[in-house]
Amino acid sequence: MPDIALRGELWDNDSADVLRFWGWRDITAPMDIQAALEAAGGEDVTLLVNSPGGDMTVGLEIRSMLRRYQ
């Protein structure tokens, strides 16, 4: 069962790209979760959360991805 780490603040995809360009590493964006779910290939996954929060709409987007995951 693959583990998916959701750590650091939640940022939208565009902002995460810019922040990573400037050296921020401890952030999570929807694209990160989507890539991890695709790599899991339908297997059960464990979501490991270590986050102080972030953009609420990003959290809702990730929640929707997890609900749709099969």
Phi, psi and omega in degrees: 000116181290146173262140174242121182267121172250102185227155181075189181287152176270127179230153174291163186302313183296314179296321180298319177300315180294313181298321178292326176301323181270010171102357177290134182238330187267063179223160177229138178234160179307324181298329179292315180292318180299316179297319179293321178294319178297320179294330180288338173060035177093352176293157171299143179234157173246126179265118180259111186255124173219081188219137175279354181125213181142213183288118183299321181293330175293318176301319178293323177296317179295319177302316179297319178300315181295322179293326180279342185298134177231000000 
